[in-house]
């Protein structure tokens, strides 16, 4: 099983910070895992961003995951991809990228999680926990009980899949979520829109790790 960090920071298109600036801030705060999420640029601009971000991540020893854009595999120093389409064929994606590349997927139901595990995903983002300004999402919100029950079902089926809670999570949500048995947390807006980016990142990191 590949190493999966317990706290994932996700970049987004926001007016006050470029993706590169977000990554620089996150790495300075101690980020070990960054998901570059940009769905608004053509390939040449994406690769320009990714190459700059990869250099920053390399300097800090940080894993770089790219949201979707799996066709860019091999064109930049990308360690993995997170696929948001819950109906994506992960068996085909795994064949496409090989075993060394990390593959994560999004899920909203236990059935989604089971399928991801069976088709070769290395981890899953499970949500949304709450509404978020950084991503349009029409899927039902998941409660603390939903997380607890889903993780219990995976355990009963002997499925070992790192599952991270995602979607509008605030710092005061972390303790209750971690008590469900969730593997970790993924966050974007609560860090990006904080008055102090680095302090907010470090608060989340410490809460997840403790």
JSON list of C-alpha atoms in Angstrom, two decimals:
[
{"chain": "A", "resi": 1, "resn": "UNK", "atom": "CA", "xyz": [0.00, 0.00, 0.00]},
{"chain": "A", "resi": 2, "resn": "UNK", "atom": "CA", "xyz": [1.31, 3.44, -0.93]},
{"chain": "A", "resi": 3, "resn": "UNK", "atom": "CA", "xyz": [1.97, 6.10, 1.68]},
{"chain": "A", "resi": 4, "resn": "UNK", "atom": "CA", "xyz": [-0.94, 8.55, 1.87]},
{"chain": "A", "resi": 5, "resn": "UNK", "atom": "CA", "xyz": [-0.60, 11.71, 3.95]},
{"chain": "A", "resi": 6, "resn": "UNK", "atom": "CA", "xyz": [-3.36, 12.31, 6.51]},
{"chain": "A", "resi": 7, "resn": "UNK", "atom": "CA", "xyz": [-3.84, 16.00, 5.70]},
{"chain": "A", "resi": 8, "resn": "UNK", "atom": "CA", "xyz": [-4.38, 17.04, 2.08]},
{"chain": "A", "resi": 9, "resn": "UNK", "atom": "CA", "xyz": [-4.32, 20.66, 1.00]},
{"chain": "A", "resi": 10, "resn": "UNK", "atom": "CA", "xyz": [-6.18, 21.46, -2.24]},
{"chain": "A", "resi": 11, "resn": "UNK", "atom": "CA", "xyz": [-5.52, 24.54, -4.38]},
{"chain": "A", "resi": 12, "resn": "UNK", "atom": "CA", "xyz": [-8.33, 26.37, -6.16]},
{"chain": "A", "resi": 13, "resn": "UNK", "atom": "CA", "xyz": [-8.97, 29.25, -8.55]},
{"chain": "A", "resi": 14, "resn": "UNK", "atom": "CA", "xyz": [-9.27, 32.20, -6.18]},
{"chain": "A", "resi": 15, "resn": "UNK", "atom": "CA", "xyz": [-8.68, 35.90, -6.91]},
{"chain": "A", "resi": 16, "resn": "UNK", "atom": "CA", "xyz": [-6.32, 36.71, -4.04]},
{"chain": "A", "resi": 17, "resn": "UNK", "atom": "CA", "xyz": [-3.73, 33.97, -4.60]},
{"chain": "A", "resi": 18, "resn": "UNK", "atom": "CA", "xyz": [-2.43, 32.15, -7.68]},
{"chain": "A", "resi": 19, "resn": "UNK", "atom": "CA", "xyz": [-2.10, 28.38, -7.51]},
{"chain": "A", "resi": 20, "resn": "UNK", "atom": "CA", "xyz": [1.67, 28.81, -7.33]},
{"chain": "A", "resi": 21, "resn": "UNK", "atom": "CA", "xyz": [1.35, 31.24, -4.41]},
{"chain": "A", "resi": 22, "resn": "UNK", "atom": "CA", "xyz": [-1.03, 28.86, -2.64]},
{"chain": "A", "resi": 23, "resn": "UNK", "atom": "CA", "xyz": [1.48, 26.03, -3.00]},
{"chain": "A", "resi": 24, "resn": "UNK", "atom": "CA", "xyz": [4.38, 28.18, -1.83]},
{"chain": "A", "resi": 25, "resn": "UNK", "atom": "CA", "xyz": [2.41, 29.22, 1.26]},
{"chain": "A", "resi": 26, "resn": "UNK", "atom": "CA", "xyz": [1.34, 25.65, 1.99]},
{"chain": "A", "resi": 27, "resn": "UNK", "atom": "CA", "xyz": [4.88, 24.32, 1.68]},
{"chain": "A", "resi": 28, "resn": "UNK", "atom": "CA", "xyz": [6.20, 27.07, 3.95]},
{"chain": "A", "resi": 29, "resn": "UNK", "atom": "CA", "xyz": [3.52, 26.01, 6.44]},
{"chain": "A", "resi": 30, "resn": "UNK", "atom": "CA", "xyz": [4.81, 22.44, 6.30]},
{"chain": "A", "resi": 31, "resn": "UNK", "atom": "CA", "xyz": [2.57, 20.80, 3.68]},
{"chain": "A", "resi": 32, "resn": "UNK", "atom": "CA", "xyz": [3.52, 17.24, 2.76]},
{"chain": "A", "resi": 33, "resn": "UNK", "atom": "CA", "xyz": [0.70, 16.63, 0.28]},
{"chain": "A", "resi": 34, "resn": "UNK", "atom": "CA", "xyz": [-0.76, 19.11, -2.20]},
{"chain": "A", "resi": 35, "resn": "UNK", "atom": "CA", "xyz": [-3.55, 18.56, -4.69]},
{"chain": "A", "resi": 36, "resn": "UNK", "atom": "CA", "xyz": [-3.43, 21.02, -7.58]},
{"chain": "A", "resi": 37, "resn": "UNK", "atom": "CA", "xyz": [-7.03, 21.57, -8.63]},
{"chain": "A", "resi": 38, "resn": "UNK", "atom": "CA", "xyz": [-7.36, 23.78, -11.68]},
{"chain": "A", "resi": 39, "resn": "UNK", "atom": "CA", "xyz": [-10.08, 23.05, -14.21]},
{"chain": "A", "resi": 40, "resn": "UNK", "atom": "CA", "xyz": [-10.06, 26.45, -15.94]},
{"chain": "A", "resi": 41, "resn": "UNK", "atom": "CA", "xyz": [-6.85, 26.43, -18.01]},
{"chain": "A", "resi": 42, "resn": "UNK", "atom": "CA", "xyz": [-5.70, 24.83, -21.28]},
{"chain": "A", "resi": 43, "resn": "UNK", "atom": "CA", "xyz": [-2.94, 22.23, -21.22]},
{"chain": "A", "resi": 44, "resn": "UNK", "atom": "CA", "xyz": [-0.08, 24.62, -21.95]},
{"chain": "A", "resi": 45, "resn": "UNK", "atom": "CA", "xyz": [-1.02, 26.86, -19.03]},
{"chain": "A", "resi": 46, "resn": "UNK", "atom": "CA", "xyz": [-1.63, 23.87, -16.78]},
{"chain": "A", "resi": 47, "resn": "UNK", "atom": "CA", "xyz": [1.81, 22.49, -17.53]},
{"chain": "A", "resi": 48, "resn": "UNK", "atom": "CA", "xyz": [3.40, 25.88, -16.91]},
{"chain": "A", "resi": 49, "resn": "UNK", "atom": "CA", "xyz": [1.70, 25.96, -13.49]},
{"chain": "A", "resi": 50, "resn": "UNK", "atom": "CA", "xyz": [2.48, 22.33, -12.72]},
{"chain": "A", "resi": 51, "resn": "UNK", "atom": "CA", "xyz": [6.16, 22.62, -13.61]},
{"chain": "A", "resi": 52, "resn": "UNK", "atom": "CA", "xyz": [6.56, 25.63, -11.30]},
{"chain": "A", "resi": 53, "resn": "UNK", "atom": "CA", "xyz": [4.60, 23.90, -8.54]},
{"chain": "A", "resi": 54, "resn": "UNK", "atom": "CA", "xyz": [6.58, 20.67, -8.97]},
{"chain": "A", "resi": 55, "resn": "UNK", "atom": "CA", "xyz": [9.81, 22.58, -8.39]},
{"chain": "A", "resi": 56, "resn": "UNK", "atom": "CA", "xyz": [8.43, 24.05, -5.16]},
{"chain": "A", "resi": 57, "resn": "UNK", "atom": "CA", "xyz": [7.16, 20.64, -4.01]},
{"chain": "A", "resi": 58, "resn": "UNK", "atom": "CA", "xyz": [10.51, 19.05, -4.85]},
{"chain": "A", "resi": 59, "resn": "UNK", "atom": "CA", "xyz": [12.34, 21.66, -2.77]},
{"chain": "A", "resi": 60, "resn": "UNK", "atom": "CA", "xyz": [10.11, 20.93, 0.23]},
{"chain": "A", "resi": 61, "resn": "UNK", "atom": "CA", "xyz": [9.74, 17.17, -0.21]},
{"chain": "A", "resi": 62, "resn": "UNK", "atom": "CA", "xyz": [6.02, 17.51, -0.85]},
{"chain": "A", "resi": 63, "resn": "UNK", "atom": "CA", "xyz": [3.87, 15.08, -2.84]},
{"chain": "A", "resi": 64, "resn": "UNK", "atom": "CA", "xyz": [2.11, 16.67, -5.82]},
{"chain": "A", "resi": 65, "resn": "UNK", "atom": "CA", "xyz": [-1.27, 15.31, -6.91]},
{"chain": "A", "resi": 66, "resn": "UNK", "atom": "CA", "xyz": [-3.17, 16.78, -9.87]},
{"chain": "A", "resi": 67, "resn": "UNK", "atom": "CA", "xyz": [-6.96, 16.84, -10.02]},
{"chain": "A", "resi": 68, "resn": "UNK", "atom": "CA", "xyz": [-8.20, 15.07, -13.18]},
{"chain": "A", "resi": 69, "resn": "UNK", "atom": "CA", "xyz": [-6.00, 15.87, -16.29]},
{"chain": "A", "resi": 70, "resn": "UNK", "atom": "CA", "xyz": [-4.68, 12.31, -16.23]},
{"chain": "A", "resi": 71, "resn": "UNK", "atom": "CA", "xyz": [-3.66, 12.79, -19.87]},
{"chain": "A", "resi": 72, "resn": "UNK", "atom": "CA", "xyz": [-0.77, 14.91, -18.53]},
{"chain": "A", "resi": 73, "resn": "UNK", "atom": "CA", "xyz": [0.84, 11.88, -16.92]},
{"chain": "A", "resi": 74, "resn": "UNK", "atom": "CA", "xyz": [4.52, 11.74, -17.85]},
{"chain": "A", "resi": 75, "resn": "UNK", "atom": "CA", "xyz": [4.61, 15.36, -19.08]},
{"chain": "A", "resi": 76, "resn": "UNK", "atom": "CA", "xyz": [5.61, 16.84, -15.70]},
{"chain": "A", "resi": 77, "resn": "UNK", "atom": "CA", "xyz": [6.86, 15.69, -12.31]},
{"chain": "A", "resi": 78, "resn": "UNK", "atom": "CA", "xyz": [3.45, 14.58, -11.04]},
{"chain": "A", "resi": 79, "resn": "UNK", "atom": "CA", "xyz": [3.25, 11.88, -8.36]},
{"chain": "A", "resi": 80, "resn": "UNK", "atom": "CA", "xyz": [-0.43, 11.17, -8.74]},
{"chain": "A", "resi": 81, "resn": "UNK", "atom": "CA", "xyz": [-3.91, 12.14, -9.85]},
{"chain": "A", "resi": 82, "resn": "UNK", "atom": "CA", "xyz": [-7.21, 12.64, -8.05]},
{"chain": "A", "resi": 83, "resn": "UNK", "atom": "CA", "xyz": [-10.20, 11.86, -10.27]},
{"chain": "A", "resi": 84, "resn": "UNK", "atom": "CA", "xyz": [-13.41, 13.64, -9.28]},
{"chain": "A", "resi": 85, "resn": "UNK", "atom": "CA", "xyz": [-15.76, 11.76, -11.62]},
{"chain": "A", "resi": 86, "resn": "UNK", "atom": "CA", "xyz": [-17.45, 9.19, -9.38]},
{"chain": "A", "resi": 87, "resn": "UNK", "atom": "CA", "xyz": [-18.27, 7.03, -12.41]},
{"chain": "A", "resi": 88, "resn": "UNK", "atom": "CA", "xyz": [-14.71, 6.95, -13.77]},
{"chain": "A", "resi": 89, "resn": "UNK", "atom": "CA", "xyz": [-13.18, 3.64, -14.79]},
{"chain": "A", "resi": 90, "resn": "UNK", "atom": "CA", "xyz": [-10.29, 3.31, -12.34]},
{"chain": "A", "resi": 91, "resn": "UNK", "atom": "CA", "xyz": [-9.29, -0.07, -13.73]},
{"chain": "A", "resi": 92, "resn": "UNK", "atom": "CA", "xyz": [-8.57, 1.63, -17.05]},
{"chain": "A", "resi": 93, "resn": "UNK", "atom": "CA", "xyz": [-6.82, 4.55, -15.37]},
{"chain": "A", "resi": 94, "resn": "UNK", "atom": "CA", "xyz": [-4.58, 2.19, -13.41]},
{"chain": "A", "resi": 95, "resn": "UNK", "atom": "CA", "xyz": [-3.57, 0.43, -16.62]},
{"chain": "A", "resi": 96, "resn": "UNK", "atom": "CA", "xyz": [-2.92, 3.82, -18.21]},
{"chain": "A", "resi": 97, "resn": "UNK", "atom": "CA", "xyz": [-0.60, 5.21, -15.52]},
{"chain": "A", "resi": 98, "resn": "UNK", "atom": "CA", "xyz": [0.93, 2.04, -14.07]},
{"chain": "A", "resi": 99, "resn": "UNK", "atom": "CA", "xyz": [1.37, 1.03, -10.45]},
{"chain": "A", "resi": 100, "resn": "UNK", "atom": "CA", "xyz": [3.85, 3.69, -9.35]},
{"chain": "A", "resi": 101, "resn": "UNK", "atom": "CA", "xyz": [1.47, 6.64, -9.82]},
{"chain": "A", "resi": 102, "resn": "UNK", "atom": "CA", "xyz": [-0.90, 7.40, -6.94]},
{"chain": "A", "resi": 103, "resn": "UNK", "atom": "CA", "xyz": [-4.59, 7.41, -7.86]},
{"chain": "A", "resi": 104, "resn": "UNK", "atom": "CA", "xyz": [-7.27, 8.92, -5.67]},
{"chain": "A", "resi": 105, "resn": "UNK", "atom": "CA", "xyz": [-10.98, 9.22, -6.32]},
{"chain": "A", "resi": 106, "resn": "UNK", "atom": "CA", "xyz": [-14.03, 11.03, -5.03]},
{"chain": "A", "resi": 107, "resn": "UNK", "atom": "CA", "xyz": [-16.90, 9.19, -3.37]},
{"chain": "A", "resi": 108, "resn": "UNK", "atom": "CA", "xyz": [-20.28, 10.03, -1.83]},
{"chain": "A", "resi": 109, "resn": "UNK", "atom": "CA", "xyz": [-21.53, 6.55, -0.92]},
{"chain": "A", "resi": 110, "resn": "UNK", "atom": "CA", "xyz": [-20.18, 3.32, 0.54]},
{"chain": "A", "resi": 111, "resn": "UNK", "atom": "CA", "xyz": [-20.74, 1.72, -2.86]},
{"chain": "A", "resi": 112, "resn": "UNK", "atom": "CA", "xyz": [-18.46, 4.36, -4.41]},
{"chain": "A", "resi": 113, "resn": "UNK", "atom": "CA", "xyz": [-15.78, 3.54, -1.84]},
{"chain": "A", "resi": 114, "resn": "UNK", "atom": "CA", "xyz": [-16.02, -0.21, -2.41]},
{"chain": "A", "resi": 115, "resn": "UNK", "atom": "CA", "xyz": [-15.75, 0.22, -6.18]},
{"chain": "A", "resi": 116, "resn": "UNK", "atom": "CA", "xyz": [-12.73, 2.53, -5.85]},
{"chain": "A", "resi": 117, "resn": "UNK", "atom": "CA", "xyz": [-10.97, -0.03, -3.66]},
{"chain": "A", "resi": 118, "resn": "UNK", "atom": "CA", "xyz": [-11.74, -2.88, -6.06]},
{"chain": "A", "resi": 119, "resn": "UNK", "atom": "CA", "xyz": [-10.62, -0.91, -9.13]},
{"chain": "A", "resi": 120, "resn": "UNK", "atom": "CA", "xyz": [-7.23, 0.05, -7.77]},
{"chain": "A", "resi": 121, "resn": "UNK", "atom": "CA", "xyz": [-7.59, 3.49, -6.19]},
{"chain": "A", "resi": 122, "resn": "UNK", "atom": "CA", "xyz": [-5.00, 4.24, -3.51]},
{"chain": "A", "resi": 123, "resn": "UNK", "atom": "CA", "xyz": [-7.27, 6.51, -1.44]},
{"chain": "A", "resi": 124, "resn": "UNK", "atom": "CA", "xyz": [-10.65, 8.21, -1.54]},
{"chain": "A", "resi": 125, "resn": "UNK", "atom": "CA", "xyz": [-12.01, 11.64, -0.75]},
{"chain": "A", "resi": 126, "resn": "UNK", "atom": "CA", "xyz": [-15.39, 11.06, 0.89]},
{"chain": "A", "resi": 127, "resn": "UNK", "atom": "CA", "xyz": [-17.88, 13.90, 1.03]},
{"chain": "A", "resi": 128, "resn": "UNK", "atom": "CA", "xyz": [-19.11, 16.51, 0.94]},
{"chain": "A", "resi": 129, "resn": "UNK", "atom": "CA", "xyz": [-19.29, 17.02, 4.68]},
{"chain": "A", "resi": 130, "resn": "UNK", "atom": "CA", "xyz": [-20.63, 20.54, 4.28]},
{"chain": "A", "resi": 131, "resn": "UNK", "atom": "CA", "xyz": [-21.31, 23.03, 1.51]},
{"chain": "A", "resi": 132, "resn": "UNK", "atom": "CA", "xyz": [-18.22, 24.64, 0.07]},
{"chain": "A", "resi": 133, "resn": "UNK", "atom": "CA", "xyz": [-17.56, 27.79, -1.93]},
{"chain": "A", "resi": 134, "resn": "UNK", "atom": "CA", "xyz": [-14.63, 26.26, -3.80]},
{"chain": "A", "resi": 135, "resn": "UNK", "atom": "CA", "xyz": [-16.46, 23.52, -5.67]},
{"chain": "A", "resi": 136, "resn": "UNK", "atom": "CA", "xyz": [-20.00, 23.13, -7.05]},
{"chain": "A", "resi": 137, "resn": "UNK", "atom": "CA", "xyz": [-21.47, 19.94, -5.62]},
{"chain": "A", "resi": 138, "resn": "UNK", "atom": "CA", "xyz": [-24.96, 18.49, -5.93]},
{"chain": "A", "resi": 139, "resn": "UNK", "atom": "CA", "xyz": [-24.26, 15.38, -3.89]},
{"chain": "A", "resi": 140, "resn": "UNK", "atom": "CA", "xyz": [-25.93, 14.84, -0.49]},
{"chain": "A", "resi": 141, "resn": "UNK", "atom": "CA", "xyz": [-24.02, 16.09, 2.54]},
{"chain": "A", "resi": 142, "resn": "UNK", "atom": "CA", "xyz": [-22.57, 13.39, 4.79]},
{"chain": "A", "resi": 143, "resn": "UNK", "atom": "CA", "xyz": [-23.04, 13.44, 8.56]},
{"chain": "A", "resi": 144, "resn": "UNK", "atom": "CA", "xyz": [-20.70, 12.24, 11.27]},
{"chain": "A", "resi": 145, "resn": "UNK", "atom": "CA", "xyz": [-22.91, 9.15, 11.52]},
{"chain": "A", "resi": 146, "resn": "UNK", "atom": "CA", "xyz": [-22.59, 8.58, 7.75]},
{"chain": "A", "resi": 147, "resn": "UNK", "atom": "CA", "xyz": [-18.81, 8.55, 8.06]},
{"chain": "A", "resi": 148, "resn": "UNK", "atom": "CA", "xyz": [-18.90, 6.22, 11.06]},
{"chain": "A", "resi": 149, "resn": "UNK", "atom": "CA", "xyz": [-21.23, 3.74, 9.37]},
{"chain": "A", "resi": 150, "resn": "UNK", "atom": "CA", "xyz": [-19.32, 3.80, 6.06]},
{"chain": "A", "resi": 151, "resn": "UNK", "atom": "CA", "xyz": [-15.99, 3.12, 7.71]},
{"chain": "A", "resi": 152, "resn": "UNK", "atom": "CA", "xyz": [-17.52, 0.34, 9.78]},
{"chain": "A", "resi": 153, "resn": "UNK", "atom": "CA", "xyz": [-18.86, -1.30, 6.61]},
{"chain": "A", "resi": 154, "resn": "UNK", "atom": "CA", "xyz": [-15.45, -1.13, 4.94]},
{"chain": "A", "resi": 155, "resn": "UNK", "atom": "CA", "xyz": [-13.89, -2.72, 8.00]},
{"chain": "A", "resi": 156, "resn": "UNK", "atom": "CA", "xyz": [-16.50, -5.49, 8.04]},
{"chain": "A", "resi": 157, "resn": "UNK", "atom": "CA", "xyz": [-15.66, -6.20, 4.38]},
{"chain": "A", "resi": 158, "resn": "UNK", "atom": "CA", "xyz": [-11.91, -6.20, 5.13]},
{"chain": "A", "resi": 159, "resn": "UNK", "atom": "CA", "xyz": [-11.40, -3.34, 2.70]},
{"chain": "A", "resi": 160, "resn": "UNK", "atom": "CA", "xyz": [-8.30, -1.31, 3.45]},
{"chain": "A", "resi": 161, "resn": "UNK", "atom": "CA", "xyz": [-8.72, 2.04, 1.73]},
{"chain": "A", "resi": 162, "resn": "UNK", "atom": "CA", "xyz": [-7.50, 5.33, 3.22]},
{"chain": "A", "resi": 163, "resn": "UNK", "atom": "CA", "xyz": [-10.62, 7.52, 3.31]},
{"chain": "A", "resi": 164, "resn": "UNK", "atom": "CA", "xyz": [-10.38, 11.28, 3.78]},
{"chain": "A", "resi": 165, "resn": "UNK", "atom": "CA", "xyz": [-13.27, 13.54, 4.72]},
{"chain": "A", "resi": 166, "resn": "UNK", "atom": "CA", "xyz": [-13.68, 16.47, 2.36]},
{"chain": "A", "resi": 167, "resn": "UNK", "atom": "CA", "xyz": [-16.03, 19.36, 1.67]},
{"chain": "A", "resi": 168, "resn": "UNK", "atom": "CA", "xyz": [-16.40, 22.58, 3.63]},
{"chain": "A", "resi": 169, "resn": "UNK", "atom": "CA", "xyz": [-14.58, 21.26, 6.69]},
{"chain": "A", "resi": 170, "resn": "UNK", "atom": "CA", "xyz": [-13.73, 23.79, 9.41]},
{"chain": "A", "resi": 171, "resn": "UNK", "atom": "CA", "xyz": [-11.14, 23.43, 12.15]},
{"chain": "A", "resi": 172, "resn": "UNK", "atom": "CA", "xyz": [-13.83, 22.76, 14.76]},
{"chain": "A", "resi": 173, "resn": "UNK", "atom": "CA", "xyz": [-15.09, 19.78, 12.71]},
{"chain": "A", "resi": 174, "resn": "UNK", "atom": "CA", "xyz": [-11.79, 17.90, 12.72]},
{"chain": "A", "resi": 175, "resn": "UNK", "atom": "CA", "xyz": [-11.97, 16.23, 16.13]},
{"chain": "A", "resi": 176, "resn": "UNK", "atom": "CA", "xyz": [-15.43, 14.73, 15.58]},
{"chain": "A", "resi": 177, "resn": "UNK", "atom": "CA", "xyz": [-14.51, 13.57, 12.07]},
{"chain": "A", "resi": 178, "resn": "UNK", "atom": "CA", "xyz": [-11.28, 11.92, 13.19]},
{"chain": "A", "resi": 179, "resn": "UNK", "atom": "CA", "xyz": [-13.21, 10.08, 15.92]},
{"chain": "A", "resi": 180, "resn": "UNK", "atom": "CA", "xyz": [-15.25, 8.33, 13.21]},
{"chain": "A", "resi": 181, "resn": "UNK", "atom": "CA", "xyz": [-12.13, 6.38, 12.26]},
{"chain": "A", "resi": 182, "resn": "UNK", "atom": "CA", "xyz": [-11.55, 8.41, 9.10]},
{"chain": "A", "resi": 183, "resn": "UNK", "atom": "CA", "xyz": [-7.98, 8.22, 7.79]},
{"chain": "A", "resi": 184, "resn": "UNK", "atom": "CA", "xyz": [-7.58, 11.95, 7.28]},
{"chain": "A", "resi": 185, "resn": "UNK", "atom": "CA", "xyz": [-8.94, 15.30, 6.13]},
{"chain": "A", "resi": 186, "resn": "UNK", "atom": "CA", "xyz": [-8.75, 17.31, 2.89]},
{"chain": "A", "resi": 187, "resn": "UNK", "atom": "CA", "xyz": [-9.20, 21.09, 3.03]},
{"chain": "A", "resi": 188, "resn": "UNK", "atom": "CA", "xyz": [-9.08, 24.09, 0.73]},
{"chain": "A", "resi": 189, "resn": "UNK", "atom": "CA", "xyz": [-11.34, 27.04, 1.56]},
{"chain": "A", "resi": 190, "resn": "UNK", "atom": "CA", "xyz": [-10.81, 27.03, 5.32]},
{"chain": "A", "resi": 191, "resn": "UNK", "atom": "CA", "xyz": [-7.11, 27.63, 4.68]},
{"chain": "A", "resi": 192, "resn": "UNK", "atom": "CA", "xyz": [-7.29, 29.75, 1.52]},
{"chain": "A", "resi": 193, "resn": "UNK", "atom": "CA", "xyz": [-9.79, 32.23, 2.96]},
{"chain": "A", "resi": 194, "resn": "UNK", "atom": "CA", "xyz": [-8.29, 32.42, 6.46]},
{"chain": "A", "resi": 195, "resn": "UNK", "atom": "CA", "xyz": [-6.86, 35.70, 7.73]},
{"chain": "A", "resi": 196, "resn": "UNK", "atom": "CA", "xyz": [-3.54, 33.93, 8.25]},
{"chain": "A", "resi": 197, "resn": "UNK", "atom": "CA", "xyz": [-2.98, 31.16, 5.67]},
{"chain": "A", "resi": 198, "resn": "UNK", "atom": "CA", "xyz": [0.05, 29.58, 7.34]},
{"chain": "A", "resi": 199, "resn": "UNK", "atom": "CA", "xyz": [-1.47, 29.63, 10.83]},
{"chain": "A", "resi": 200, "resn": "UNK", "atom": "CA", "xyz": [-4.70, 28.09, 9.52]},
{"chain": "A", "resi": 201, "resn": "UNK", "atom": "CA", "xyz": [-2.80, 25.34, 7.70]},
{"chain": "A", "resi": 202, "resn": "UNK", "atom": "CA", "xyz": [-0.74, 24.50, 10.77]},
{"chain": "A", "resi": 203, "resn": "UNK", "atom": "CA", "xyz": [-3.82, 24.47, 13.01]},
{"chain": "A", "resi": 204, "resn": "UNK", "atom": "CA", "xyz": [-5.48, 21.92, 10.72]},
{"chain": "A", "resi": 205, "resn": "UNK", "atom": "CA", "xyz": [-2.32, 19.84, 10.44]},
{"chain": "A", "resi": 206, "resn": "UNK", "atom": "CA", "xyz": [-1.90, 19.64, 14.20]},
{"chain": "A", "resi": 207, "resn": "UNK", "atom": "CA", "xyz": [-5.59, 18.84, 14.73]},
{"chain": "A", "resi": 208, "resn": "UNK", "atom": "CA", "xyz": [-5.51, 16.00, 12.20]},
{"chain": "A", "resi": 209, "resn": "UNK", "atom": "CA", "xyz": [-2.24, 14.55, 13.49]},
{"chain": "A", "resi": 210, "resn": "UNK", "atom": "CA", "xyz": [-3.27, 14.67, 17.14]}
]
